[in-house]
Amino acid sequence: MSPKNVIFKKMAKDKSVGVYMAKRDFVDRVDSVDPVDGVILVDPEVLKGKKAFVQLSCTFRYGRDDMDVMGIAFRREIYMAIRQVYPPMQDREQSTHTKMQGKLLRKLGDNAFPFFFEFPDNLPCSVGLQPGPKDSGKQCVVEFEVKAFSAESQEAKVRKRSTVHLMIRKLQYAPENSGTAPSVKTTREFVMSDKPLHLEASLDKEIYYHGEPINVCVDVTNSSNKNVKNIIVSVDQVATVVLYSNDSYVRAVALEESGDAVAAGTSLKKVYTLTPLLICNRERRGIAVDGKLKHEDTNLASSSIVKEGVLKEVLGILVSYRVMVKLIIGGIMGSSEVGVELPLTLMHPKPDLASWKRRWCLRSSSAPT
């Protein structure tokens, strides 16, 4: 999460434009998304008649910026909106939407101008696939960026010295109302066995928070003449890249091979506890992680909650989780498996609303990109 009580400030190298924002994390509540607002500070003497613009963009990258094939870059702009902030298109008071903007405008003076964007309801959240230890550069990721620049016009070539970039994130929090705790059962009959094997698995709730232990209750009634040699319980992350390939990456982010056996004619009821954490999967390529800002840590990607009616193809990377319970059955002709799966939601809890109250103060150092 972005630090509280801080104003994020970043200036272009030529000092022509600068961006001031109170936060870099914006919450998607499925039915609505926090608007992106801030203030642009300009220096008319450096601009020398040029205009100042601010841009909000959502980009899907599936390769490094320096990689291209036949002139085609490995990136796709999912969304882009541009506003002219200087010379202003309307009165400053009419363009001011939040108390934060008003305070910054009073503090920064007459050369500060507000900006305001509203997210469309069909954009993905900030998420990426973790590269391997030897991979370099950005790999597969959905990113959001606020960009301010000065130029003769919106279409004119923009100098790097006259541009400032500030990365932001679009996040989702766990819904307040949890559904029914998942439960599943199955029965397997075997050749040469008069009675079957029953397997039942359940969770104590549907929604879990990052870092919270997941208790999996496993109940095996083995009335067959087969022996259960091992019970394997895992939490699997399923990351589906829906934008260009619909590839799915299934990774066990927490695993317990218990070694528990259930002999023929016996039963076992036991609770297995697993805690999926990024720290235990740090070196594994293809693990989906929540979007992060430079110099900040992150966590396993949160489950994706999609608004009904939105085309999933434009959502970049969709993430879901499931608990898998597998029984390894011994036999003369080799081992076989009996398994079930339980869906679950893994997300952050909503922060305490009281903690969002700010004592507005300027951050002296520039914000990292």
XYZ file of C-alpha atoms in Angstrom:
369
model
C 0.000 0.000 0.000
C 1.090 3.579 -0.588
C 2.251 5.444 2.530
C -0.340 7.634 4.211
C -0.052 11.371 4.964
C 2.220 11.851 1.943
C 1.972 13.801 -1.276
C 3.790 12.101 -4.138
C 5.727 14.626 -6.181
C 7.756 14.200 -9.332
C 9.168 16.822 -11.708
C 10.332 16.659 -15.318
C 14.075 17.131 -15.780
C 13.603 20.512 -17.447
C 11.189 21.591 -14.660
C 8.496 22.459 -17.195
C 5.866 20.198 -15.548
C 5.475 18.334 -12.281
C 2.903 15.897 -10.879
C 1.463 15.979 -7.349
C -0.783 13.139 -6.132
C -2.074 12.122 -2.699
C -2.104 8.390 -3.426
C -0.934 5.838 -5.948
C -3.312 3.003 -5.067
C -6.834 3.183 -6.482
C -9.553 0.765 -5.403
C -11.807 -1.144 -7.790
C -15.061 -1.960 -5.975
C -16.455 -3.796 -9.038
C -19.423 -1.416 -9.312
C -17.189 1.694 -9.059
C -13.496 2.654 -9.121
C -11.685 5.445 -7.282
C -11.104 8.392 -9.649
C -7.524 9.430 -10.376
C -6.940 13.033 -9.370
C -4.010 15.303 -8.687
C -2.387 18.573 -9.600
C 0.033 19.574 -12.370
C 2.534 22.353 -11.623
C 3.879 24.213 -14.656
C 6.614 26.798 -15.210
C 5.419 29.192 -17.948
C 8.945 30.547 -18.448
C 10.278 27.079 -19.261
C 7.226 26.182 -21.361
C 7.799 29.186 -23.654
C 4.337 28.987 -25.204
C 4.068 25.204 -25.179
C 1.061 23.410 -23.741
C 0.976 20.995 -20.785
C -0.906 17.703 -20.890
C -1.626 14.851 -18.485
C -2.301 11.260 -19.558
C -3.708 8.181 -17.821
C -2.846 4.872 -19.467
C -3.212 1.135 -18.889
C -0.645 -1.009 -20.693
C -0.273 -4.761 -21.066
C 3.348 -5.795 -21.553
C 4.358 -9.284 -22.595
C 8.047 -8.679 -23.218
C 10.797 -6.186 -22.481
C 10.653 -2.701 -23.987
C 13.850 -3.352 -25.931
C 12.408 -6.477 -27.569
C 10.618 -6.225 -30.882
C 10.042 -8.430 -33.899
C 9.791 -6.767 -37.323
C 9.113 -3.433 -35.637
C 6.324 -4.756 -33.414
C 6.789 -3.998 -29.722
C 5.662 -6.493 -27.104
C 3.110 -4.177 -25.516
C -0.503 -3.192 -26.010
C -2.270 -0.059 -24.859
C -5.524 -1.200 -23.241
C -6.665 2.308 -22.339
C -5.448 5.886 -22.748
C -6.989 9.272 -21.920
C -5.327 12.698 -22.302
C -6.300 16.087 -20.854
C -4.845 19.512 -21.589
C -4.166 21.259 -18.291
C -2.307 24.355 -19.511
C -3.468 26.687 -20.855
C -6.539 25.612 -18.862
C -9.652 24.640 -20.808
C -11.942 25.744 -17.978
C -11.901 27.623 -14.690
C -9.735 26.110 -11.944
C -12.602 25.948 -9.486
C -14.775 24.068 -11.983
C -11.902 21.588 -12.549
C -11.309 20.981 -8.843
C -13.061 17.801 -7.689
C -11.478 16.942 -4.320
C -10.414 18.663 -1.098
C -6.866 17.463 -1.701
C -6.718 19.293 -5.004
C -8.002 22.458 -3.377
C -5.330 22.328 -0.662
C -2.568 21.690 -3.180
C -3.749 24.509 -5.442
C -3.649 26.955 -2.535
C -0.201 25.762 -1.513
C 1.379 25.662 -4.999
C -0.044 28.913 -6.338
C -1.356 30.208 -9.635
C 0.750 27.903 -11.839
C -0.860 24.743 -10.469
C -3.796 23.135 -12.265
C -6.004 20.162 -11.278
C -6.626 17.000 -13.288
C -9.256 14.305 -12.875
C -9.810 10.928 -14.597
C -12.467 8.282 -14.128
C -11.556 4.660 -14.825
C -13.755 2.721 -17.250
C -15.368 -0.290 -15.562
C -13.737 -2.835 -17.878
C -10.049 -2.364 -17.047
C -7.917 -5.055 -15.379
C -6.182 -4.654 -12.039
C -2.430 -4.258 -11.615
C -0.941 -7.745 -11.842
C 2.067 -9.436 -13.397
C 3.743 -12.813 -13.880
C 6.939 -13.171 -11.874
C 10.052 -13.627 -14.040
C 12.610 -16.314 -13.347
C 15.830 -15.603 -11.403
C 17.883 -15.192 -14.587
C 15.282 -13.207 -16.541
C 15.916 -9.496 -17.024
C 13.563 -6.613 -17.689
C 9.794 -6.501 -17.508
C 7.973 -9.630 -18.533
C 4.195 -10.079 -18.573
C 2.434 -7.357 -16.595
C -0.552 -4.990 -16.512
C 0.580 -1.462 -15.577
C -1.087 1.897 -14.957
C 0.699 5.213 -15.369
C 0.057 8.927 -14.998
C 2.198 10.888 -17.439
C 2.588 14.671 -17.673
C 4.394 16.355 -20.540
C 4.831 19.645 -22.370
C 4.669 19.940 -26.155
C 3.463 22.165 -28.978
C 0.401 19.964 -29.306
C -0.965 16.623 -28.159
C 0.317 14.918 -31.317
C 3.727 16.616 -31.404
C 6.948 14.807 -30.549
C 7.632 14.932 -26.819
C 11.112 15.297 -25.373
C 12.075 12.998 -22.507
C 13.334 15.998 -20.533
C 9.837 17.475 -20.718
C 8.065 14.317 -19.531
C 7.370 12.897 -16.098
C 6.007 9.407 -15.365
C 4.348 8.256 -12.146
C 3.279 4.625 -11.805
C -0.009 3.922 -10.009
C -1.923 0.749 -9.136
C -5.509 -0.403 -9.490
C -6.410 -2.819 -6.681
C -9.351 -4.834 -5.422
C -10.186 -5.676 -1.805
C -12.110 -8.627 -0.461
C -15.903 -8.190 -0.499
C -17.535 -7.658 2.875
C -19.981 -10.544 2.478
C -18.468 -14.003 2.198
C -20.242 -16.855 0.465
C -20.851 -20.377 1.714
C -17.780 -22.275 2.891
C -16.740 -24.626 0.050
C -17.308 -28.350 0.511
C -17.021 -31.256 -1.902
C -17.252 -35.048 -1.764
C -16.628 -37.913 -4.129
C -16.918 -41.710 -4.159
C -14.606 -44.066 -6.033
C -15.393 -47.717 -6.726
C -12.692 -50.182 -7.646
C -12.647 -53.416 -9.629
C -12.462 -56.454 -7.370
C -13.687 -54.422 -4.392
C -17.204 -54.783 -3.005
C -17.207 -51.447 -1.213
C -16.091 -47.960 -2.317
C -13.805 -45.239 -0.996
C -15.381 -41.952 0.119
C -13.490 -38.646 0.172
C -14.881 -35.398 1.553
C -13.016 -32.088 1.846
C -14.114 -28.685 3.124
C -12.835 -25.224 4.062
C -13.977 -23.203 7.059
C -14.809 -20.167 4.865
C -14.676 -18.883 1.279
C -12.506 -15.743 1.574
C -8.979 -15.724 2.989
C -6.601 -12.795 3.409
C -2.981 -12.783 2.254
C -0.827 -14.410 4.940
C -3.773 -16.131 6.622
C -3.574 -19.919 7.224
C -6.019 -22.024 5.218
C -7.496 -24.976 7.125
C -8.514 -27.902 4.927
C -10.622 -30.601 6.591
C -10.138 -33.980 4.885
C -12.389 -36.943 5.729
C -11.553 -40.323 4.173
C -13.676 -43.428 4.684
C -11.871 -46.303 2.988
C -14.328 -49.194 2.847
C -12.546 -50.651 -0.191
C -9.795 -53.252 -0.269
C -7.287 -50.673 -1.563
C -4.720 -48.838 0.544
C -4.290 -45.067 0.475
C -0.511 -44.572 0.471
C -0.367 -40.783 0.736
C -2.520 -37.670 1.020
C -1.371 -34.546 -0.841
C -2.990 -31.158 -0.168
C -2.077 -28.036 -2.144
C -3.222 -24.482 -2.780
C -3.004 -23.854 -6.525
C -2.834 -20.487 -8.235
C -4.393 -20.375 -11.713
C -3.259 -17.375 -13.775
C -4.897 -17.060 -17.192
C -3.468 -14.595 -19.725
C -6.690 -13.741 -21.527
C -5.593 -10.748 -23.594
C -3.593 -12.413 -26.326
C -3.298 -16.179 -25.828
C -5.661 -17.507 -23.128
C -2.715 -19.455 -21.711
C -3.161 -20.723 -18.150
C -0.369 -21.117 -15.621
C -1.177 -23.459 -12.730
C 1.278 -23.332 -9.838
C 1.063 -24.911 -6.368
C 1.855 -21.959 -4.083
C 1.511 -24.056 -0.902
C 1.938 -27.827 -0.700
C 1.862 -30.561 1.931
C 2.702 -34.163 1.114
C 1.579 -35.547 4.436
C 2.598 -39.161 4.059
C -0.644 -40.082 5.837
C -1.917 -43.566 4.952
C -5.419 -44.973 5.194
C -5.444 -48.750 5.143
C -8.290 -50.776 3.651
C -11.295 -50.840 5.944
C -10.219 -47.813 8.015
C -10.912 -44.088 8.020
C -9.116 -40.799 8.678
C -10.324 -37.313 9.485
C -7.696 -34.590 9.710
C -7.263 -30.829 9.245
C -4.297 -29.738 7.099
C -3.079 -26.133 7.391
C -1.403 -24.362 4.478
C -0.308 -20.730 4.143
C 0.396 -19.526 0.578
C 3.109 -16.837 0.647
C 5.176 -15.157 -2.033
C 8.335 -15.515 0.060
C 8.087 -19.276 -0.440
C 7.698 -18.843 -4.232
C 10.125 -15.987 -4.872
C 12.330 -17.794 -7.414
C 9.567 -19.420 -9.463
C 8.799 -18.154 -12.950
C 5.135 -17.648 -13.841
C 3.768 -16.956 -10.353
C 1.203 -14.127 -10.574
C 1.860 -11.225 -8.195
C -0.001 -8.014 -7.430
C 1.394 -4.992 -9.251
C 4.110 -3.197 -7.320
C 5.767 0.186 -7.263
C 9.541 0.429 -7.478
C 11.379 -0.294 -4.211
C 8.203 -1.736 -2.666
C 7.497 -5.381 -1.996
C 4.368 -7.147 -3.148
C 2.474 -10.400 -2.567
C 0.820 -13.222 -4.441
C -1.757 -11.844 -6.853
C -5.221 -11.351 -5.434
C -8.175 -13.246 -6.847
C -9.806 -11.431 -9.762
C -13.381 -10.253 -9.302
C -14.947 -9.431 -12.661
C -17.988 -7.234 -13.148
C -20.834 -9.069 -14.813
C -21.041 -8.354 -18.541
C -17.414 -7.256 -18.959
C -15.495 -9.040 -21.715
C -12.792 -11.089 -20.019
C -10.597 -10.842 -23.128
C -9.612 -7.251 -22.257
C -8.737 -7.959 -18.637
C -5.112 -8.945 -19.217
C -4.458 -11.559 -16.540
C -7.166 -13.277 -14.479
C -6.180 -14.973 -11.228
C -8.033 -17.592 -9.192
C -7.168 -20.064 -6.430
C -8.217 -23.574 -5.522
C -7.377 -26.198 -2.926
C -6.547 -29.625 -4.353
C -6.796 -32.796 -2.251
C -5.312 -35.957 -3.791
C -5.286 -39.491 -2.432
C -2.560 -41.752 -3.833
C -3.998 -45.274 -4.094
C -1.688 -48.284 -4.178
C -2.364 -51.185 -6.509
C -0.791 -54.210 -8.195
C -0.689 -52.437 -11.562
C 0.683 -49.201 -10.096
C -0.639 -46.158 -8.259
C -3.776 -44.185 -9.085
C -5.304 -40.959 -7.761
C -8.601 -39.857 -6.276
C -8.918 -36.072 -6.030
C -11.238 -33.149 -5.406
C -10.864 -29.381 -5.668
C -12.273 -26.488 -3.636
C -12.419 -22.903 -4.950
C -11.364 -20.071 -2.649
C -10.802 -16.317 -2.790
C -7.454 -14.839 -1.688
C -7.390 -11.043 -1.270
C -6.488 -8.126 0.992
C -9.047 -6.943 3.561
C -10.458 -3.463 3.155
C -8.314 -0.980 5.080
C -9.793 0.856 8.033
C -11.545 3.871 6.583
C -10.359 5.997 9.486
C -6.756 5.365 8.474
C -7.330 7.154 5.180
C -7.651 10.546 6.894
C -4.579 12.555 5.974
C -2.582 15.408 7.397
C -1.584 16.913 4.053
C 2.141 17.357 3.843
C 4.498 17.640 0.920
C 7.012 14.943 0.324
C 10.377 16.611 -0.273
C 11.960 13.786 -2.240
C 10.685 12.650 -5.622
C 8.447 9.579 -5.731
C 9.960 6.439 -7.313
C 8.587 5.236 -10.629
